[in-house]
PDB file of C-alpha atoms in Angstrom:
ATOM      1  CA  UNK A 288      -0.013   0.035   0.052  1.00 46.00           C
ATOM      2  CA  UNK A 289       2.880   2.341   0.699  1.00 52.00           C
ATOM      3  CA  UNK A 290       4.125   1.791  -2.873  1.00 54.00           C
ATOM      4  CA  UNK A 291       0.698   2.839  -4.266  1.00 51.00           C
ATOM      5  CA  UNK A 292       0.781   5.981  -2.173  1.00 53.00           C
ATOM      6  CA  UNK A 293       4.193   6.799  -3.514  1.00 58.00           C
ATOM      7  CA  UNK A 294       3.046   6.259  -7.136  1.00 54.00           C
ATOM      8  CA  UNK A 295      -0.060   8.489  -6.459  1.00 53.00           C
ATOM      9  CA  UNK A 296       2.152  11.140  -4.961  1.00 56.00           C
ATOM     10  CA  UNK A 297       4.574  10.871  -7.963  1.00 58.00           C
ATOM     11  CA  UNK A 298       1.565  11.184 -10.431  1.00 58.00           C
ATOM     12  CA  UNK A 299       0.070  14.066  -8.483  1.00 57.00           C
ATOM     13  CA  UNK A 300       3.441  15.743  -8.547  1.00 62.00           C
ATOM     14  CA  UNK A 301       3.725  15.188 -12.332  1.00 59.00           C
ATOM     15  CA  UNK A 302       0.220  16.639 -12.920  1.00 59.00           C
ATOM     16  CA  UNK A 303       0.883  19.634 -10.589  1.00 61.00           C
ATOM     17  CA  UNK A 304       4.109  20.258 -12.354  1.00 61.00           C
ATOM     18  CA  UNK A 305       2.357  20.164 -15.715  1.00 55.00           C
ATOM     19  CA  UNK A 306      -0.383  22.439 -14.398  1.00 56.00           C
ATOM     20  CA  UNK A 307       2.171  24.909 -12.921  1.00 57.00           C
ATOM     21  CA  UNK A 308       4.191  24.960 -16.207  1.00 54.00           C
ATOM     22  CA  UNK A 309       0.945  25.821 -18.051  1.00 51.00           C
ATOM     23  CA  UNK A 310       1.284  22.733 -20.203  1.00 48.00           C
ATOM     24  CA  UNK A 311      -2.095  21.177 -20.640  1.00 47.00           C
ATOM     25  CA  UNK A 312      -1.259  18.804 -23.397  1.00 45.00           C
ATOM     26  CA  UNK A 313      -2.265  15.741 -21.357  1.00 46.00           C
ATOM     27  CA  UNK A 314      -4.525  13.213 -23.119  1.00 43.00           C
ATOM     28  CA  UNK A 315      -6.265  10.510 -21.093  1.00 45.00           C
ATOM     29  CA  UNK A 316      -6.951   7.053 -22.562  1.00 41.00           C
ATOM     30  CA  UNK A 317     -10.392   6.259 -21.075  1.00 41.00           C
ATOM     31  CA  UNK A 318     -10.780   2.846 -22.574  1.00 40.00           C
ATOM     32  CA  UNK A 319     -12.982   0.565 -20.545  1.00 39.00           C
ATOM     33  CA  UNK A 320     -10.084  -1.679 -19.873  1.00 42.00           C
ATOM     34  CA  UNK A 321      -8.126   1.128 -18.201  1.00 43.00           C
ATOM     35  CA  UNK A 322     -10.932   2.264 -15.942  1.00 45.00           C
ATOM     36  CA  UNK A 323     -11.396   0.774 -12.501  1.00 47.00           C
ATOM     37  CA  UNK A 324     -10.830   1.424  -8.900  1.00 49.00           C
ATOM     38  CA  UNK A 325      -7.165   1.465  -8.247  1.00 50.00           C
ATOM     39  CA  UNK A 326      -6.248   0.606 -11.768  1.00 55.00           C
ATOM     40  CA  UNK A 327      -4.100   3.093 -13.668  1.00 61.00           C
ATOM     41  CA  UNK A 328      -5.404   5.042 -16.624  1.00 64.00           C
ATOM     42  CA  UNK A 329      -2.958   5.712 -19.485  1.00 66.00           C
ATOM     43  CA  UNK A 330      -2.400   9.367 -20.407  1.00 63.00           C
ATOM     44  CA  UNK A 331      -0.072  10.799 -22.956  1.00 64.00           C
ATOM     45  CA  UNK A 332       1.922  13.823 -22.224  1.00 63.00           C
ATOM     46  CA  UNK A 333       4.077  15.200 -25.118  1.00 65.00           C
ATOM     47  CA  UNK A 334       4.037  11.782 -26.693  1.00 68.00           C
ATOM     48  CA  UNK A 335       5.192   9.999 -23.581  1.00 71.00           C
ATOM     49  CA  UNK A 336       2.651   7.636 -21.962  1.00 73.00           C
ATOM     50  CA  UNK A 337       2.015   8.420 -18.291  1.00 70.00           C
ATOM     51  CA  UNK A 338      -0.047   6.249 -15.995  1.00 74.00           C
ATOM     52  CA  UNK A 339      -2.591   8.169 -13.929  1.00 71.00           C
ATOM     53  CA  UNK A 340      -4.654   6.407 -11.254  1.00 81.00           C
ATOM     54  CA  UNK A 341      -8.426   6.683 -10.940  1.00 82.00           C
ATOM     55  CA  UNK A 342      -7.954   8.373  -7.604  1.00 86.00           C
ATOM     56  CA  UNK A 343      -5.920  11.050  -9.298  1.00 83.00           C
ATOM     57  CA  UNK A 344      -8.648  11.398 -11.980  1.00 83.00           C
ATOM     58  CA  UNK A 345     -11.295  11.567  -9.294  1.00 87.00           C
ATOM     59  CA  UNK A 346      -9.273  14.141  -7.417  1.00 88.00           C
ATOM     60  CA  UNK A 347      -8.819  16.095 -10.680  1.00 87.00           C
ATOM     61  CA  UNK A 348     -12.564  15.921 -11.251  1.00 89.00           C
ATOM     62  CA  UNK A 349     -13.250  17.119  -7.760  1.00 93.00           C
ATOM     63  CA  UNK A 350     -10.798  20.039  -8.375  1.00 92.00           C
ATOM     64  CA  UNK A 351     -12.519  20.719 -11.631  1.00 92.00           C
ATOM     65  CA  UNK A 352     -15.927  20.738 -10.019  1.00 93.00           C
ATOM     66  CA  UNK A 353     -14.622  23.064  -7.254  1.00 93.00           C
ATOM     67  CA  UNK A 354     -13.057  25.344  -9.852  1.00 93.00           C
ATOM     68  CA  UNK A 355     -16.297  25.449 -11.762  1.00 95.00           C
ATOM     69  CA  UNK A 356     -18.311  26.237  -8.577  1.00 94.00           C
ATOM     70  CA  UNK A 357     -15.793  28.881  -7.644  1.00 94.00           C
ATOM     71  CA  UNK A 358     -15.935  30.367 -11.154  1.00 95.00           C
ATOM     72  CA  UNK A 359     -19.807  30.362 -10.929  1.00 95.00           C
ATOM     73  CA  UNK A 360     -19.636  32.237  -7.577  1.00 96.00           C
ATOM     74  CA  UNK A 361     -17.022  34.637  -8.867  1.00 96.00           C
ATOM     75  CA  UNK A 362     -19.227  35.324 -11.976  1.00 96.00           C
ATOM     76  CA  UNK A 363     -22.273  35.944  -9.730  1.00 96.00           C
ATOM     77  CA  UNK A 364     -20.129  38.334  -7.625  1.00 96.00           C
ATOM     78  CA  UNK A 365     -18.855  39.975 -10.708  1.00 96.00           C
ATOM     79  CA  UNK A 366     -22.390  40.516 -12.018  1.00 96.00           C
ATOM     80  CA  UNK A 367     -23.596  41.852  -8.748  1.00 96.00           C
ATOM     81  CA  UNK A 368     -20.609  44.256  -8.444  1.00 97.00           C
ATOM     82  CA  UNK A 369     -21.099  45.236 -12.160  1.00 96.00           C
ATOM     83  CA  UNK A 370     -24.775  46.044 -11.501  1.00 97.00           C
ATOM     84  CA  UNK A 371     -23.830  48.012  -8.373  1.00 97.00           C
ATOM     85  CA  UNK A 372     -21.161  49.852 -10.298  1.00 97.00           C
ATOM     86  CA  UNK A 373     -23.542  50.767 -13.036  1.00 97.00           C
ATOM     87  CA  UNK A 374     -26.087  51.929 -10.527  1.00 97.00           C
ATOM     88  CA  UNK A 375     -23.415  54.039  -8.789  1.00 97.00           C
ATOM     89  CA  UNK A 376     -22.316  55.507 -12.149  1.00 96.00           C
ATOM     90  CA  UNK A 377     -25.947  56.384 -12.939  1.00 96.00           C
ATOM     91  CA  UNK A 378     -26.379  57.942  -9.484  1.00 96.00           C
ATOM     92  CA  UNK A 379     -23.101  59.824  -9.870  1.00 96.00           C
ATOM     93  CA  UNK A 380     -24.172  61.092 -13.234  1.00 96.00           C
ATOM     94  CA  UNK A 381     -27.582  62.279 -11.842  1.00 96.00           C
ATOM     95  CA  UNK A 382     -25.874  63.924  -8.896  1.00 96.00           C
ATOM     96  CA  UNK A 383     -23.336  65.492 -11.191  1.00 96.00           C
ATOM     97  CA  UNK A 384     -26.141  67.097 -13.219  1.00 96.00           C
ATOM     98  CA  UNK A 385     -27.860  68.148  -9.918  1.00 96.00           C
ATOM     99  CA  UNK A 386     -24.636  69.653  -8.732  1.00 97.00           C
ATOM    100  CA  UNK A 387     -24.242  71.619 -11.979  1.00 97.00           C
ATOM    101  CA  UNK A 388     -27.792  72.813 -11.814  1.00 97.00           C
ATOM    102  CA  UNK A 389     -27.410  73.848  -8.155  1.00 97.00           C
ATOM    103  CA  UNK A 390     -24.114  75.564  -8.869  1.00 97.00           C
ATOM    104  CA  UNK A 391     -25.829  77.543 -11.631  1.00 97.00           C
ATOM    105  CA  UNK A 392     -28.738  78.413  -9.294  1.00 97.00           C
ATOM    106  CA  UNK A 393     -26.248  79.442  -6.602  1.00 97.00           C
ATOM    107  CA  UNK A 394     -24.444  81.703  -8.961  1.00 97.00           C
ATOM    108  CA  UNK A 395     -27.768  83.222 -10.123  1.00 97.00           C
ATOM    109  CA  UNK A 396     -28.874  83.836  -6.548  1.00 97.00           C
ATOM    110  CA  UNK A 397     -25.491  85.283  -5.574  1.00 97.00           C
ATOM    111  CA  UNK A 398     -25.850  87.819  -8.496  1.00 97.00           C
ATOM    112  CA  UNK A 399     -29.383  88.609  -7.421  1.00 97.00           C
ATOM    113  CA  UNK A 400     -28.173  89.117  -3.797  1.00 97.00           C
ATOM    114  CA  UNK A 401     -25.386  91.319  -5.057  1.00 97.00           C
ATOM    115  CA  UNK A 402     -27.865  93.362  -7.193  1.00 97.00           C
ATOM    116  CA  UNK A 403     -30.224  93.663  -4.129  1.00 97.00           C
ATOM    117  CA  UNK A 404     -27.344  94.781  -1.980  1.00 97.00           C
ATOM    118  CA  UNK A 405     -26.555  97.475  -4.472  1.00 97.00           C
ATOM    119  CA  UNK A 406     -30.162  98.478  -4.711  1.00 97.00           C
ATOM    120  CA  UNK A 407     -30.446  98.596  -0.977  1.00 97.00           C
ATOM    121  CA  UNK A 408     -27.344 100.688  -0.764  1.00 96.00           C
ATOM    122  CA  UNK A 409     -28.861 103.090  -3.289  1.00 96.00           C
ATOM    123  CA  UNK A 410     -32.116 103.181  -1.498  1.00 96.00           C
ATOM    124  CA  UNK A 411     -30.383 103.764   1.815  1.00 96.00           C
ATOM    125  CA  UNK A 412     -28.365 106.643   0.311  1.00 96.00           C
ATOM    126  CA  UNK A 413     -31.660 108.096  -1.194  1.00 96.00           C
ATOM    127  CA  UNK A 414     -33.311 107.695   2.177  1.00 96.00           C
ATOM    128  CA  UNK A 415     -30.406 109.388   3.884  1.00 96.00           C
ATOM    129  CA  UNK A 416     -30.526 112.216   1.344  1.00 96.00           C
ATOM    130  CA  UNK A 417     -34.268 112.619   1.886  1.00 96.00           C
ATOM    131  CA  UNK A 418     -33.813 112.627   5.663  1.00 97.00           C
ATOM    132  CA  UNK A 419     -31.087 115.221   5.333  1.00 96.00           C
ATOM    133  CA  UNK A 420     -33.267 117.334   3.039  1.00 96.00           C
ATOM    134  CA  UNK A 421     -36.145 117.020   5.530  1.00 97.00           C
ATOM    135  CA  UNK A 422     -33.887 118.021   8.430  1.00 97.00           C
ATOM    136  CA  UNK A 423     -32.675 121.020   6.386  1.00 96.00           C
ATOM    137  CA  UNK A 424     -36.320 122.007   5.483  1.00 97.00           C
ATOM    138  CA  UNK A 425     -37.343 121.578   9.176  1.00 97.00           C
ATOM    139  CA  UNK A 426     -34.552 123.911  10.225  1.00 97.00           C
ATOM    140  CA  UNK A 427     -35.568 126.384   7.508  1.00 97.00           C
ATOM    141  CA  UNK A 428     -39.161 126.025   8.690  1.00 96.00           C
ATOM    142  CA  UNK A 429     -38.164 126.593  12.290  1.00 97.00           C
ATOM    143  CA  UNK A 430     -36.085 129.704  11.352  1.00 96.00           C
ATOM    144  CA  UNK A 431     -39.079 130.953   9.197  1.00 96.00           C
ATOM    145  CA  UNK A 432     -41.520 130.272  12.078  1.00 96.00           C
ATOM    146  CA  UNK A 433     -39.262 132.148  14.449  1.00 96.00           C
ATOM    147  CA  UNK A 434     -38.952 135.030  12.077  1.00 96.00           C
ATOM    148  CA  UNK A 435     -42.636 135.000  11.475  1.00 95.00           C
ATOM    149  CA  UNK A 436     -43.198 135.147  15.265  1.00 96.00           C
ATOM    150  CA  UNK A 437     -40.710 138.029  15.528  1.00 95.00           C
ATOM    151  CA  UNK A 438     -42.391 139.896  12.681  1.00 95.00           C
ATOM    152  CA  UNK A 439     -45.932 139.205  14.170  1.00 95.00           C
ATOM    153  CA  UNK A 440     -44.661 140.618  17.422  1.00 95.00           C
ATOM    154  CA  UNK A 441     -43.019 143.440  15.827  1.00 95.00           C
ATOM    155  CA  UNK A 442     -46.130 144.087  13.661  1.00 95.00           C
ATOM    156  CA  UNK A 443     -48.271 143.906  16.851  1.00 95.00           C
ATOM    157  CA  UNK A 444     -45.943 146.312  18.635  1.00 95.00           C
ATOM    158  CA  UNK A 445     -46.118 148.663  15.679  1.00 94.00           C
ATOM    159  CA  UNK A 446     -49.845 148.344  15.425  1.00 94.00           C
ATOM    160  CA  UNK A 447     -50.193 148.929  19.242  1.00 94.00           C
ATOM    161  CA  UNK A 448     -47.908 151.999  19.046  1.00 95.00           C
ATOM    162  CA  UNK A 449     -49.801 153.283  15.989  1.00 95.00           C
ATOM    163  CA  UNK A 450     -53.187 152.694  17.728  1.00 94.00           C
ATOM    164  CA  UNK A 451     -51.801 154.383  20.835  1.00 93.00           C
ATOM    165  CA  UNK A 452     -50.591 157.320  18.736  1.00 94.00           C
ATOM    166  CA  UNK A 453     -53.839 157.487  16.824  1.00 93.00           C
ATOM    167  CA  UNK A 454     -55.702 157.306  20.097  1.00 92.00           C
ATOM    168  CA  UNK A 455     -53.668 160.160  21.388  1.00 93.00           C
ATOM    169  CA  UNK A 456     -54.256 162.143  18.237  1.00 91.00           C
ATOM    170  CA  UNK A 457     -57.954 161.356  18.354  1.00 90.00           C
ATOM    171  CA  UNK A 458     -58.076 162.411  22.055  1.00 89.00           C
ATOM    172  CA  UNK A 459     -56.123 165.553  21.184  1.00 89.00           C
ATOM    173  CA  UNK A 460     -58.549 166.327  18.367  1.00 89.00           C
ATOM    174  CA  UNK A 461     -61.506 165.682  20.590  1.00 88.00           C
ATOM    175  CA  UNK A 462     -60.033 167.887  23.262  1.00 86.00           C
ATOM    176  CA  UNK A 463     -59.321 170.591  20.679  1.00 85.00           C
ATOM    177  CA  UNK A 464     -62.868 170.331  19.320  1.00 85.00           C
ATOM    178  CA  UNK A 465     -64.385 170.770  22.774  1.00 79.00           C
ATOM    179  CA  UNK A 466     -62.752 174.055  23.166  1.00 69.00           C
ATOM    180  CA  UNK A 467     -63.513 175.369  19.822  1.00 59.00           C
TER     181      UNK A 467
END
């Protein structure tokens, strides 16, 4: 039995060496006479016959099945990742367009704010000018009112003096007419 294990290890070593070297020119002779449990199968590698046991063939078939299962899983993962990538690309594209649109809107709003600021500055200046003008007019009005009051007082004083003088003259004329 130890000898069979050694042969199996030798064959497995030959097959793994062939696989590592990338040389896959191995042809199996699967004639019914060569198939059986523990019986070697004849394979031809580069024109040289090599005996391969059925255990090695079974192990190779298991490896092949495992490789195919692994390939299937990797293909499913690749498909899922590809779908997710496409979804993320689409989302990125949509968000890129939204970003451009928002940037444009931001620029428009910034311009409108700047225009409003300038408009408000102009209106503030105009309001300030109107208030200054109103203050100047109020001062002029107060000066005119004060002058008017002075003139009214002066006029009243003049009228009172004139009335007093006229009253004296009238009294003097009355007194002169009594004696005449």
